Amino acid sequence: MKKQFIFTLILILAFNTIHAIENYPYRSDYLWVTVPNHSDWIYSTGDTATIEVQFYKYGIPRNGTVEYSIAYDLMADDTKGTAQLKNGRCTINMGTADKPCFRDLRLRLTLDGISYHHHIKIGFSPDKIRPYTQQPYDFRQFWSEALKEAARHPLKYTKELQPELSNDKTDCYLIKLELNRQRQSFYGYLMMPKNAQAGTCPVILSPPGAGIKRIKNPNSRDYYPEHGIIRLITDIHGLNPSMPEEYFEDIRAAFDGRIKGYLYQGIDHRDHYYMKHVYLGLVRCIDMLTSLPEWDGRNVITLGGSQGGALALIAAALDERVNLCVANHPALTDMAAASQPGLTHGYPHFSTAEGFLTSAHLNTLAYYDVINFAPYIKAKTYMTWGFNDNTCPPTTSYALWNTLQCSKECLITPINEHWTSDATDRGQLDWVLQNLETVTEQPQTSHGSSGRNSSPKKNQ
């Protein structure tokens, strides 16, 4: 018993050092522990899954009735039951599945008048999950023509040193990059290694997660410049990060007051959709990065999480200069699956209840879904995702992973919800450094729009 208490307290201390974990809230006085009978949380279809459930409060095992329900990933409950905690433990039989999928065990315990919630997802033959979304017949032609049109606009940007965001290892510049004749733009922070020499630096593009918000602190988890890599951290809405916060609030309100409101704009037609200039703008960012005299002439990396993970993959598909891609739990994946009952769909979770998934909207989404860009990615790709994620669910991450045809590696972190740890982020830096290509020829001296391929090319 003494060993059990010590183990429990160690778990609590370990989890309490991690911020922003939905399943294990920071500085909580309770702890759920869920242990599948398959240690990797993965089963074959037809296998029976059982989960040992443990509950502690103040590090003390507690007894009580656990109410549970079971459902397919993001779906309504189809099974319900109760289990009795004895000395803080019980076992729940989740049954099996007859198709590749994820099943979600949702738990609730009411104790001392307070309800505690938890959930855990397990996969059944997830390597066989396939997407619902289909590629339009003219997908490649559509983006080829769009890229050619975008390339006609000359490369224009401003660059202003930000002393308050610079340090002894990194110079930070505020960039405003003009994207097209409509003068749409991206703002970004360009993080330059201090005293970088011409022809020596890989470049990395980091597009943002979802929402209309200020560009994140460029020094947050930014280890890349101190390792000799130039990094551009962008917005996608053309909003100056120096604006007062109330301006961002006003703009969010203008997009229906929803964090994903811009993802509804112009969706009646593929040429008018808001994300068209965003996707093309990613290539323009690469034009800017590869125009820098410090670029090593070979290595172009894209990296992001959630919406940023999707954009990192899309940039790699649209621009063959990208040779390394890192994507965490990508959003914008298998979005059309929402139109079919019983299918799990990805963020932004367009809903049939909104009357939104019309044939015209679904047609537009097909040109913007990451699933349809995946076959064109040639860059070596590193993906991470967690099973307990309800924002970018594991079903859609596997659907995307199973569609990629490039050289690829993954880190699967079952316990994770919609987050990555510091260790995971640093591991991605290590992966990038290990996979940089050696520059054997003199770096090019002139780059820009003419340096890119004009259409995505499918892997053979």
CSV table of N, CA, C and O in Angstrom, one decimal, residues 376-428:
chain,number,residue,atom,x,y,z
A,376,TYR,N,0.7,14.8,-53.0
A,376,TYR,CA,1.6,15.7,-53.8
A,376,TYR,C,2.8,16.1,-52.9
A,376,TYR,O,3.7,16.7,-53.4
A,377,ILE,N,2.9,15.7,-51.7
A,377,ILE,CA,4.0,16.1,-50.8
A,377,ILE,C,5.2,15.2,-51.1
A,377,ILE,O,5.1,13.9,-51.0
A,378,LYS,N,6.3,15.8,-51.4
A,378,LYS,CA,7.5,15.0,-51.6
A,378,LYS,C,8.5,15.2,-50.5
A,378,LYS,O,9.5,14.4,-50.3
A,379,ALA,N,8.3,16.2,-49.7
A,379,ALA,CA,9.2,16.5,-48.6
A,379,ALA,C,9.2,15.4,-47.6
A,379,ALA,O,8.1,14.8,-47.3
A,380,LYS,N,10.3,15.1,-46.9
A,380,LYS,CA,10.3,14.2,-45.8
A,380,LYS,C,9.5,14.8,-44.7
A,380,LYS,O,9.7,16.0,-44.3
A,381,THR,N,8.6,14.0,-44.2
A,381,THR,CA,7.5,14.6,-43.3
A,381,THR,C,7.5,13.9,-41.9
A,381,THR,O,7.7,12.6,-41.8
A,382,TYR,N,7.4,14.7,-40.9
A,382,TYR,CA,7.3,14.2,-39.5
A,382,TYR,C,6.0,14.7,-38.9
A,382,TYR,O,5.7,15.9,-38.8
A,383,MET,N,5.1,13.7,-38.5
A,383,MET,CA,3.8,14.0,-37.9
A,383,MET,C,3.7,13.6,-36.5
A,383,MET,O,4.3,12.5,-36.1
A,384,THR,N,3.0,14.4,-35.7
A,384,THR,CA,2.6,13.9,-34.3
A,384,THR,C,1.2,14.1,-34.1
A,384,THR,O,0.6,15.1,-34.7
A,385,TRP,N,0.6,13.3,-33.3
A,385,TRP,CA,-0.8,13.4,-32.9
A,385,TRP,C,-1.1,12.6,-31.7
A,385,TRP,O,-0.4,11.6,-31.4
A,386,GLY,N,-2.2,13.0,-30.9
A,386,GLY,CA,-2.6,12.3,-29.8
A,386,GLY,C,-4.0,11.7,-30.0
A,386,GLY,O,-4.8,12.2,-30.8
A,387,PHE,N,-4.3,10.6,-29.2
A,387,PHE,CA,-5.6,10.0,-29.4
A,387,PHE,C,-6.7,10.7,-28.7
A,387,PHE,O,-7.8,10.7,-29.2
A,388,ASN,N,-6.4,11.4,-27.6
A,388,ASN,CA,-7.5,12.0,-26.8
A,388,ASN,C,-7.9,13.4,-27.4
A,388,ASN,O,-8.7,14.1,-26.7
A,389,ASP,N,-7.4,13.8,-28.5
A,389,ASP,CA,-7.7,15.1,-29.1
A,389,ASP,C,-9.1,15.1,-29.7
A,389,ASP,O,-9.5,14.3,-30.6
A,390,ASN,N,-10.0,16.0,-29.2
A,390,ASN,CA,-11.3,16.2,-29.8
A,390,ASN,C,-11.4,17.4,-30.7
A,390,ASN,O,-12.4,17.6,-31.3
A,391,THR,N,-10.3,18.1,-30.9
A,391,THR,CA,-10.3,19.2,-31.9
A,391,THR,C,-9.8,18.7,-33.2
A,391,THR,O,-10.5,18.9,-34.2
A,392,CYS,N,-8.7,18.0,-33.3
A,392,CYS,CA,-8.2,17.4,-34.5
A,392,CYS,C,-8.1,15.9,-34.2
A,392,CYS,O,-7.1,15.4,-33.7
A,393,PRO,N,-9.2,15.1,-34.3
A,393,PRO,CA,-9.3,13.8,-33.8
A,393,PRO,C,-8.4,12.8,-34.4
A,393,PRO,O,-8.0,13.0,-35.6
A,394,PRO,N,-8.0,11.8,-33.7
A,394,PRO,CA,-7.0,10.8,-34.3
A,394,PRO,C,-7.5,10.1,-35.5
A,394,PRO,O,-6.7,9.7,-36.3
A,395,THR,N,-8.8,10.0,-35.7
A,395,THR,CA,-9.3,9.4,-36.9
A,395,THR,C,-8.9,10.1,-38.1
A,395,THR,O,-8.4,9.5,-39.1
A,396,THR,N,-9.0,11.4,-38.1
A,396,THR,CA,-8.6,12.2,-39.3
A,396,THR,C,-7.0,12.3,-39.4
A,396,THR,O,-6.5,12.3,-40.5
A,397,SER,N,-6.3,12.3,-38.3
A,397,SER,CA,-4.8,12.2,-38.4
A,397,SER,C,-4.4,10.9,-39.0
A,397,SER,O,-3.5,11.0,-39.9
A,398,TYR,N,-5.0,9.8,-38.7
A,398,TYR,CA,-4.6,8.6,-39.3
A,398,TYR,C,-5.1,8.5,-40.8
A,398,TYR,O,-4.3,8.0,-41.6
A,399,ALA,N,-6.2,9.1,-41.1
A,399,ALA,CA,-6.7,9.2,-42.5
A,399,ALA,C,-5.6,9.9,-43.3
A,399,ALA,O,-5.3,9.5,-44.5
A,400,LEU,N,-5.1,11.0,-42.8
A,400,LEU,CA,-4.1,11.8,-43.5
A,400,LEU,C,-2.8,11.0,-43.6
A,400,LEU,O,-2.2,10.9,-44.6
A,401,TRP,N,-2.3,10.5,-42.4
A,401,TRP,CA,-1.1,9.7,-42.4
A,401,TRP,C,-1.1,8.6,-43.4
A,401,TRP,O,-0.1,8.3,-44.1
A,402,ASN,N,-2.2,7.9,-43.4
A,402,ASN,CA,-2.3,6.7,-44.3
A,402,ASN,C,-2.4,7.1,-45.8
A,402,ASN,O,-2.2,6.3,-46.7
A,403,THR,N,-2.6,8.4,-46.1
A,403,THR,CA,-2.6,8.9,-47.4
A,403,THR,C,-1.3,9.4,-47.9
A,403,THR,O,-1.0,9.4,-49.1
A,404,LEU,N,-0.4,9.9,-47.0
A,404,LEU,CA,0.9,10.4,-47.4
A,404,LEU,C,1.7,9.3,-48.1
A,404,LEU,O,1.7,8.1,-47.7
A,405,GLN,N,2.3,9.7,-49.2
A,405,GLN,CA,3.1,8.8,-50.0
A,405,GLN,C,4.6,9.1,-49.9
A,405,GLN,O,5.5,8.4,-50.5
A,406,CYS,N,5.0,10.1,-49.2
A,406,CYS,CA,6.4,10.6,-49.1
A,406,CYS,C,7.1,9.8,-48.0
A,406,CYS,O,6.5,9.0,-47.3
A,407,SER,N,8.4,10.0,-47.9
A,407,SER,CA,9.2,9.5,-46.8
A,407,SER,C,8.6,10.2,-45.5
A,407,SER,O,8.5,11.4,-45.4
A,408,LYS,N,8.3,9.3,-44.5
A,408,LYS,CA,7.6,9.9,-43.3
A,408,LYS,C,7.9,9.2,-42.1
A,408,LYS,O,8.3,8.0,-42.1
A,409,GLU,N,7.9,9.9,-41.0
A,409,GLU,CA,8.0,9.4,-39.6
A,409,GLU,C,7.0,10.0,-38.7
A,409,GLU,O,6.4,11.1,-39.0
A,410,CYS,N,6.7,9.3,-37.6
A,410,CYS,CA,5.6,9.9,-36.7
A,410,CYS,C,6.0,9.6,-35.3
A,410,CYS,O,6.7,8.7,-35.0
A,411,LEU,N,5.4,10.5,-34.4
A,411,LEU,CA,5.4,10.3,-33.0
A,411,LEU,C,4.0,10.3,-32.6
A,411,LEU,O,3.3,11.3,-32.7
A,412,ILE,N,3.5,9.1,-32.1
A,412,ILE,CA,2.1,9.0,-31.6
A,412,ILE,C,2.1,9.1,-30.1
A,412,ILE,O,2.8,8.3,-29.5
A,413,THR,N,1.4,10.0,-29.5
A,413,THR,CA,1.3,10.3,-28.1
A,413,THR,C,-0.1,10.1,-27.6
A,413,THR,O,-0.8,11.0,-27.5
A,414,PRO,N,-0.5,8.8,-27.3
A,414,PRO,CA,-1.9,8.6,-27.0
A,414,PRO,C,-2.6,9.5,-26.0
A,414,PRO,O,-3.7,9.9,-26.2
A,415,ILE,N,-1.9,9.8,-24.9
A,415,ILE,CA,-2.6,10.5,-23.8
A,415,ILE,C,-2.9,12.0,-24.2
A,415,ILE,O,-3.7,12.6,-23.7
A,416,ASN,N,-2.2,12.5,-25.3
A,416,ASN,CA,-2.3,13.9,-25.6
A,416,ASN,C,-3.7,14.3,-26.1
A,416,ASN,O,-4.3,13.5,-26.9
A,417,GLU,N,-4.1,15.4,-25.7
A,417,GLU,CA,-5.3,16.1,-26.3
A,417,GLU,C,-4.7,17.1,-27.3
A,417,GLU,O,-3.8,16.7,-28.1
A,418,HIS,N,-5.2,18.3,-27.4
A,418,HIS,CA,-4.8,19.2,-28.5
A,418,HIS,C,-3.6,20.0,-28.0
A,418,HIS,O,-3.7,21.2,-27.9
A,419,TRP,N,-2.4,19.3,-27.8
A,419,TRP,CA,-1.3,20.0,-27.3
A,419,TRP,C,0.0,19.1,-27.6
A,419,TRP,O,-0.2,17.9,-27.8
A,420,THR,N,1.1,19.8,-27.6
A,420,THR,CA,2.4,19.0,-27.6
A,420,THR,C,3.2,19.5,-26.4
A,420,THR,O,3.1,20.7,-25.9
A,421,SER,N,4.1,18.7,-25.9
A,421,SER,CA,4.9,19.0,-24.8
A,421,SER,C,6.2,19.7,-25.2
A,421,SER,O,6.6,19.7,-26.4
A,422,ASP,N,6.9,20.3,-24.3
A,422,ASP,CA,8.2,20.9,-24.6
A,422,ASP,C,9.2,19.9,-25.2
A,422,ASP,O,9.9,20.1,-26.1
A,423,ALA,N,9.1,18.7,-24.6
A,423,ALA,CA,10.0,17.6,-25.1
A,423,ALA,C,9.7,17.2,-26.5
A,423,ALA,O,10.6,17.0,-27.3
A,424,THR,N,8.4,17.1,-26.9
A,424,THR,CA,8.0,16.8,-28.2
A,424,THR,C,8.5,17.9,-29.2
A,424,THR,O,9.1,17.6,-30.3
A,425,ASP,N,8.4,19.2,-28.8
A,425,ASP,CA,8.8,20.3,-29.7
A,425,ASP,C,10.3,20.3,-29.8
A,425,ASP,O,10.8,20.5,-31.0
A,426,ARG,N,11.1,20.0,-28.8
A,426,ARG,CA,12.5,19.9,-28.9
A,426,ARG,C,12.9,18.7,-29.7
A,426,ARG,O,13.9,18.7,-30.5
A,427,GLY,N,12.2,17.6,-29.6
A,427,GLY,CA,12.4,16.5,-30.5
A,427,GLY,C,12.3,16.8,-31.9
A,427,GLY,O,13.0,16.2,-32.8
A,428,GLN,N,11.3,17.6,-32.3
A,428,GLN,CA,11.2,18.0,-33.7
A,428,GLN,C,12.4,18.9,-34.1
A,428,GLN,O,12.8,18.7,-35.3
